[in-house]
Amino acid sequence: MSTVIKSSILELQETLGAWRQQGQAIAFVPTMGGLHQGHLSLIKIAKENSDRVVVSIFVNPMQFAENEDFGEYPRTLGDDLSLLKELQVDCVFTPTAEMIYPDGLGLTIDVGKVGQILCGKTRPHFFNGVTQVVQRLFDIIEPDVAVFGQKDCQQLSIIKQFTSGVKILSGAIVREADGLAMSTRNQYLSVDERQIAPQLYRTLSQLHQGKLDLYMAKKQLQQYFKLDYLEILDANTLKQITDNTSKIAILCAVFLGSTRLIDNIIFRRENV
Ligand code: PAF
């Protein structure tokens, strides 16, 4: 089956409409391109849970602050399309900013306090921008299911809370052989930084295994990185752990040079 590439909303909707008329379920994987094995694992989940898979490639200006990397964000459309064709993705949607934001870049979604903690402290605009683009893409594509990565744990939680009409599935973090969580932004790391980067997951693992406490884990991270946050929270609410907590999340963000890396470990709480 060949992959169709759509950059017009009308043409996309015609294709989706024909599939829907045949009773086919549609899964959606939103991306900003710069595809890696992490994205491909989400596409695999999408395929397992639907008849047709749509992948979008859109670097969303609304989720970048002015001082961030919107300009430098890897744009690798040719390579991305080759990968998606190899995987026999049914449809790739490559909209322009004008199509996604026909009324301009004014913000209409405010996710409130949950968007101001953890990553939202350093990137206060980020979750409003993500929620806005995801809801807009959901409105255009009207998928049955959509798949997001667990690496962006706070993003996943906010999307579950603030978007509607679509079943949300998630895919586990995919790691390099040395433990570094795959991310498009890993391309920014220099050779020396790439050697240091796995210390992030190593430290989170030691904290998880009880070999370090939170204080020592922070100290250890600070030897290698500028620490943004390291927190242990209820994985479902992203609030402090209570007697009702069934799943725990160790969540971390650090800067390595000018590159911001995030990672997490999520696990069941014992005896609950
Ligand atoms: O996780 C991402 O790549 C982006 O935040 C998303 C969900 C594609 C929205 O632009």
GROMACS .gro file of C-alpha atoms and ligand atoms in nm:
model
  282
    1MET     CA    1   0.000   0.000   0.000
    2SER     CA    2   0.143   0.341  -0.088
    3THR     CA    3   0.169   0.637   0.149
    4VAL     CA    4  -0.032   0.944   0.050
    5ILE     CA    5   0.105   1.285   0.144
    6LYS     CA    6  -0.148   1.561   0.201
    7SER     CA    7  -0.078   1.926   0.258
    8SER     CA    8  -0.436   2.042   0.203
    9ILE     CA    9  -0.701   1.998   0.474
   10LEU     CA   10  -0.977   1.938   0.218
   11GLU     CA   11  -0.785   1.667   0.034
   12LEU     CA   12  -0.688   1.507   0.363
   13GLN     CA   13  -1.048   1.502   0.479
   14GLU     CA   14  -1.165   1.349   0.150
   15THR     CA   15  -0.921   1.062   0.195
   16LEU     CA   16  -1.016   1.016   0.561
   17GLY     CA   17  -1.387   1.033   0.473
   18ALA     CA   18  -1.348   0.752   0.218
   19TRP     CA   19  -1.174   0.532   0.477
   20ARG     CA   20  -1.439   0.609   0.738
   21GLN     CA   21  -1.717   0.516   0.493
   22GLN     CA   22  -1.554   0.176   0.462
   23GLY     CA   23  -1.580   0.144   0.841
   24GLN     CA   24  -1.204   0.178   0.894
   25ALA     CA   25  -1.066   0.301   1.226
   26ILE     CA   26  -0.811   0.581   1.204
   27ALA     CA   27  -0.514   0.626   1.436
   28PHE     CA   28  -0.315   0.946   1.451
   29VAL     CA   29   0.046   1.015   1.553
   30PRO     CA   30   0.125   1.388   1.572
   31THR     CA   31   0.493   1.476   1.530
   32MET     CA   32   0.717   1.773   1.460
   33GLY     CA   33   0.931   1.558   1.228
   34GLY     CA   34   1.296   1.482   1.300
   35LEU     CA   35   1.173   1.125   1.331
   36HIS     CA   36   1.361   0.861   1.532
   37GLN     CA   37   1.291   0.513   1.670
   38GLY     CA   38   1.075   0.664   1.945
   39HIS     CA   39   0.832   0.800   1.686
   40LEU     CA   40   0.844   0.473   1.494
   41SER     CA   41   0.742   0.282   1.808
   42LEU     CA   42   0.435   0.509   1.837
   43ILE     CA   43   0.346   0.435   1.475
   44LYS     CA   44   0.370   0.063   1.551
   45ILE     CA   45   0.117   0.108   1.834
   46ALA     CA   46  -0.105   0.312   1.601
   47LYS     CA   47  -0.097   0.032   1.343
   48GLU     CA   48  -0.185  -0.229   1.603
   49ASN     CA   49  -0.488  -0.027   1.711
   50SER     CA   50  -0.644   0.082   1.383
   51ASP     CA   51  -0.696   0.011   1.015
   52ARG     CA   52  -0.534   0.333   0.893
   53VAL     CA   53  -0.253   0.547   1.033
   54VAL     CA   54  -0.211   0.921   0.979
   55VAL     CA   55   0.111   1.095   1.088
   56SER     CA   56   0.136   1.474   1.094
   57ILE     CA   57   0.460   1.665   1.057
   58PHE     CA   58   0.429   2.022   1.178
   59VAL     CA   59   0.680   2.226   1.379
   60ASN     CA   60   0.432   2.413   1.594
   61PRO     CA   61   0.542   2.776   1.646
   62MET     CA   62   0.298   2.815   1.937
   63GLN     CA   63   0.491   2.580   2.164
   64PHE     CA   64   0.821   2.767   2.134
   65ALA     CA   65   0.904   3.086   2.324
   66GLU     CA   66   1.091   3.358   2.138
   67ASN     CA   67   1.426   3.260   2.291
   68GLU     CA   68   1.380   2.891   2.207
   69ASP     CA   69   1.487   2.671   1.917
   70PHE     CA   70   1.197   2.708   1.668
   71GLY     CA   71   1.443   2.828   1.399
   72GLU     CA   72   1.695   2.549   1.457
   73TYR     CA   73   1.448   2.266   1.519
   74PRO     CA   74   1.555   1.982   1.281
   75ARG     CA   75   1.346   1.987   0.964
   76THR     CA   76   1.419   1.660   0.786
   77LEU     CA   77   1.108   1.615   0.571
   78GLY     CA   78   1.277   1.406   0.298
   79ASP     CA   79   1.421   1.153   0.546
   80ASP     CA   80   1.099   1.151   0.750
   81LEU     CA   81   0.887   1.072   0.444
   82SER     CA   82   1.121   0.788   0.342
   83LEU     CA   83   1.090   0.634   0.689
   84LEU     CA   84   0.712   0.671   0.689
   85LYS     CA   85   0.686   0.513   0.344
   86GLU     CA   86   0.903   0.223   0.458
   87LEU     CA   87   0.667   0.171   0.750
   88GLN     CA   88   0.370   0.186   0.510
   89VAL     CA   89   0.203   0.467   0.700
   90ASP     CA   90  -0.122   0.536   0.513
   91CYS     CA   91  -0.117   0.914   0.518
   92VAL     CA   92   0.122   1.194   0.612
   93PHE     CA   93  -0.027   1.537   0.679
   94THR     CA   94   0.211   1.831   0.635
   95PRO     CA   95   0.010   2.148   0.703
   96THR     CA   96   0.134   2.506   0.703
   97ALA     CA   97   0.101   2.740   1.002
   98GLU     CA   98  -0.172   2.931   0.813
   99MET     CA   99  -0.381   2.614   0.790
  100ILE     CA  100  -0.342   2.530   1.156
  101TYR     CA  101  -0.387   2.887   1.279
  102PRO     CA  102  -0.617   3.055   1.022
  103ASP     CA  103  -0.686   3.337   1.272
  104GLY     CA  104  -0.318   3.399   1.345
  105LEU     CA  105  -0.103   3.297   1.637
  106GLY     CA  106  -0.325   3.427   1.920
  107LEU     CA  107  -0.362   3.179   2.203
  108THR     CA  108  -0.704   3.036   2.280
  109ILE     CA  109  -0.630   2.747   2.517
  110ASP     CA  110  -0.501   2.800   2.870
  111VAL     CA  111  -0.445   2.476   3.059
  112GLY     CA  112  -0.400   2.663   3.388
  113LYS     CA  113  -0.191   2.551   3.685
  114VAL     CA  114  -0.096   2.205   3.558
  115GLY     CA  115   0.081   2.382   3.272
  116GLN     CA  116   0.286   2.593   3.517
  117ILE     CA  117   0.457   2.313   3.710
  118LEU     CA  118   0.759   2.095   3.613
  119CYS     CA  119   0.840   2.177   3.246
  120GLY     CA  120   0.583   2.457   3.256
  121LYS     CA  121   0.792   2.652   3.509
  122THR     CA  122   1.074   2.693   3.260
  123ARG     CA  123   0.849   2.685   2.951
  124PRO     CA  124   0.527   2.864   3.063
  125HIS     CA  125   0.393   2.891   2.704
  126PHE     CA  126   0.460   2.529   2.614
  127PHE     CA  127   0.155   2.332   2.722
  128ASN     CA  128  -0.092   2.594   2.601
  129GLY     CA  129   0.074   2.575   2.258
  130VAL     CA  130   0.082   2.195   2.253
  131THR     CA  131  -0.280   2.158   2.361
  132GLN     CA  132  -0.390   2.411   2.104
  133VAL     CA  133  -0.218   2.236   1.811
  134VAL     CA  134  -0.323   1.888   1.921
  135GLN     CA  135  -0.690   1.988   1.957
  136ARG     CA  136  -0.678   2.162   1.617
  137LEU     CA  137  -0.526   1.851   1.455
  138PHE     CA  138  -0.787   1.633   1.628
  139ASP     CA  139  -1.062   1.861   1.491
  140ILE     CA  140  -0.922   1.830   1.137
  141ILE     CA  141  -0.845   1.457   1.140
  142GLU     CA  142  -1.110   1.329   1.384
  143PRO     CA  143  -0.909   1.016   1.461
  144ASP     CA  144  -1.044   0.729   1.669
  145VAL     CA  145  -0.719   0.702   1.863
  146ALA     CA  146  -0.403   0.910   1.895
  147VAL     CA  147  -0.065   0.795   2.024
  148PHE     CA  148   0.184   1.001   2.229
  149GLY     CA  149   0.520   0.919   2.387
  150GLN     CA  150   0.563   0.861   2.759
  151LYS     CA  151   0.887   1.061   2.753
  152ASP     CA  152   0.679   1.378   2.749
  153CYS     CA  153   0.490   1.255   3.053
  154GLN     CA  154   0.344   1.594   3.149
  155GLN     CA  155   0.239   1.660   2.790
  156LEU     CA  156   0.063   1.322   2.781
  157SER     CA  157  -0.119   1.392   3.107
  158ILE     CA  158  -0.230   1.741   2.993
  159ILE     CA  159  -0.345   1.615   2.653
  160LYS     CA  160  -0.556   1.348   2.828
  161GLN     CA  161  -0.714   1.618   3.045
  162PHE     CA  162  -0.762   1.900   2.797
  163THR     CA  163  -0.844   1.747   2.460
  164SER     CA  164  -1.164   1.565   2.384
  165GLY     CA  165  -1.325   1.312   2.153
  166VAL     CA  166  -1.021   1.091   2.093
  167LYS     CA  167  -0.892   0.785   2.280
  168ILE     CA  168  -0.533   0.854   2.387
  169LEU     CA  169  -0.273   0.575   2.387
  170SER     CA  170   0.088   0.604   2.498
  171GLY     CA  171   0.418   0.443   2.401
  172ALA     CA  172   0.707   0.363   2.636
  173ILE     CA  173   1.030   0.563   2.617
  174VAL     CA  174   1.273   0.425   2.358
  175ARG     CA  175   1.636   0.450   2.464
  176GLU     CA  176   1.975   0.443   2.298
  177ALA     CA  177   2.202   0.149   2.396
  178ASP     CA  178   2.359   0.366   2.671
  179GLY     CA  179   2.020   0.459   2.818
  180LEU     CA  180   1.974   0.809   2.676
  181ALA     CA  181   1.605   0.863   2.593
  182MET     CA  182   1.563   0.918   2.220
  183SER     CA  183   1.473   1.274   2.128
  184THR     CA  184   1.497   1.487   1.816
  185ARG     CA  185   1.687   1.742   2.027
  186ASN     CA  186   1.968   1.490   2.096
  187GLN     CA  187   2.100   1.603   1.756
  188TYR     CA  188   2.199   1.932   1.921
  189LEU     CA  189   2.450   1.759   2.152
  190SER     CA  190   2.821   1.795   2.077
  191VAL     CA  191   3.036   1.480   2.080
  192ASP     CA  192   3.146   1.556   2.438
  193GLU     CA  193   2.792   1.635   2.553
  194ARG     CA  194   2.666   1.310   2.399
  195GLN     CA  195   2.912   1.122   2.623
  196ILE     CA  196   2.775   1.297   2.932
  197ALA     CA  197   2.403   1.277   2.845
  198PRO     CA  198   2.345   0.913   2.961
  199GLN     CA  199   2.428   1.026   3.318
  200LEU     CA  200   2.071   1.154   3.331
  201TYR     CA  201   1.907   0.812   3.300
  202ARG     CA  202   2.182   0.650   3.510
  203THR     CA  203   2.100   0.882   3.797
  204LEU     CA  204   1.723   0.835   3.764
  205SER     CA  205   1.776   0.458   3.766
  206GLN     CA  206   1.991   0.479   4.081
  207LEU     CA  207   1.720   0.687   4.248
  208HIS     CA  208   1.456   0.436   4.138
  209GLN     CA  209   1.662   0.145   4.273
  210GLY     CA  210   1.710   0.320   4.610
  211LYS     CA  211   2.087   0.354   4.557
  212LEU     CA  212   2.053   0.733   4.587
  213ASP     CA  213   1.800   0.946   4.775
  214LEU     CA  214   1.644   1.253   4.613
  215TYR     CA  215   1.901   1.490   4.765
  216MET     CA  216   2.199   1.281   4.649
  217ALA     CA  217   2.045   1.231   4.305
  218LYS     CA  218   2.013   1.609   4.263
  219LYS     CA  219   2.373   1.656   4.375
  220GLN     CA  220   2.490   1.392   4.129
  221LEU     CA  221   2.296   1.548   3.839
  222GLN     CA  222   2.441   1.888   3.922
  223GLN     CA  223   2.791   1.748   3.862
  224TYR     CA  224   2.704   1.701   3.495
  225PHE     CA  225   2.409   1.926   3.416
  226LYS     CA  226   2.229   2.246   3.507
  227LEU     CA  227   1.935   2.093   3.691
  228ASP     CA  228   1.592   2.226   3.597
  229TYR     CA  229   1.389   1.991   3.819
  230LEU     CA  230   1.395   1.643   3.969
  231GLU     CA  231   1.072   1.540   4.138
  232ILE     CA  232   0.899   1.225   4.258
  233LEU     CA  233   0.523   1.260   4.216
  234ASP     CA  234   0.199   1.069   4.173
  235ALA     CA  235   0.217   0.961   3.806
  236ASN     CA  236  -0.157   1.000   3.751
  237THR     CA  237  -0.208   1.345   3.902
  238LEU     CA  238   0.147   1.488   3.882
  239LYS     CA  239   0.085   1.603   4.241
  240GLN     CA  240   0.246   1.497   4.568
  241ILE     CA  241   0.222   1.127   4.652
  242THR     CA  242  -0.072   1.041   4.880
  243ASP     CA  243  -0.212   0.720   5.033
  244ASN     CA  244  -0.411   0.676   4.710
  245THR     CA  245  -0.109   0.692   4.479
  246SER     CA  246  -0.084   0.372   4.276
  247LYS     CA  247   0.182   0.477   4.023
  248ILE     CA  248   0.488   0.690   4.093
  249ALA     CA  249   0.679   0.910   3.846
  250ILE     CA  250   1.039   1.020   3.880
  251LEU     CA  251   1.049   1.324   3.652
  252CYS     CA  252   1.354   1.522   3.549
  253ALA     CA  253   1.467   1.802   3.319
  254VAL     CA  254   1.824   1.925   3.284
  255PHE     CA  255   2.025   2.154   3.059
  256LEU     CA  256   2.340   2.022   2.895
  257GLY     CA  257   2.496   2.329   2.738
  258SER     CA  258   2.200   2.490   2.566
  259THR     CA  259   2.015   2.160   2.510
  260ARG     CA  260   1.729   2.076   2.743
  261LEU     CA  261   1.687   1.704   2.810
  262ILE     CA  262   1.387   1.545   2.983
  263ASP     CA  263   1.343   1.191   3.109
  264ASN     CA  264   1.132   0.994   3.352
  265ILE     CA  265   1.080   0.657   3.514
  266ILE     CA  266   0.727   0.549   3.599
  267PHE     CA  267   0.658   0.250   3.821
  268ARG     CA  268   0.381   0.087   4.024
  269ARG     CA  269   0.382   0.160   4.393
  270GLU     CA  270   0.418  -0.160   4.589
  271ASN     CA  271   0.149  -0.270   4.838
  272VAL     CA  272  -0.126  -0.038   4.717
  273PAF     O1  273   0.561   1.580   2.123
  273PAF     C1  274   0.568   1.648   2.017
  273PAF     O2  275   0.643   1.619   1.925
  273PAF     C2  276   0.483   1.773   2.004
  273PAF     O3  277   0.470   1.838   2.125
  273PAF     C3  278   0.344   1.746   1.942
  273PAF     C4  279   0.262   1.653   2.030
  273PAF     C5  280   0.362   1.683   1.805
  273PAF     C6  281   0.267   1.876   1.926
  273PAF     O4  282   0.333   1.966   1.844
   0.00000   0.00000   0.00000
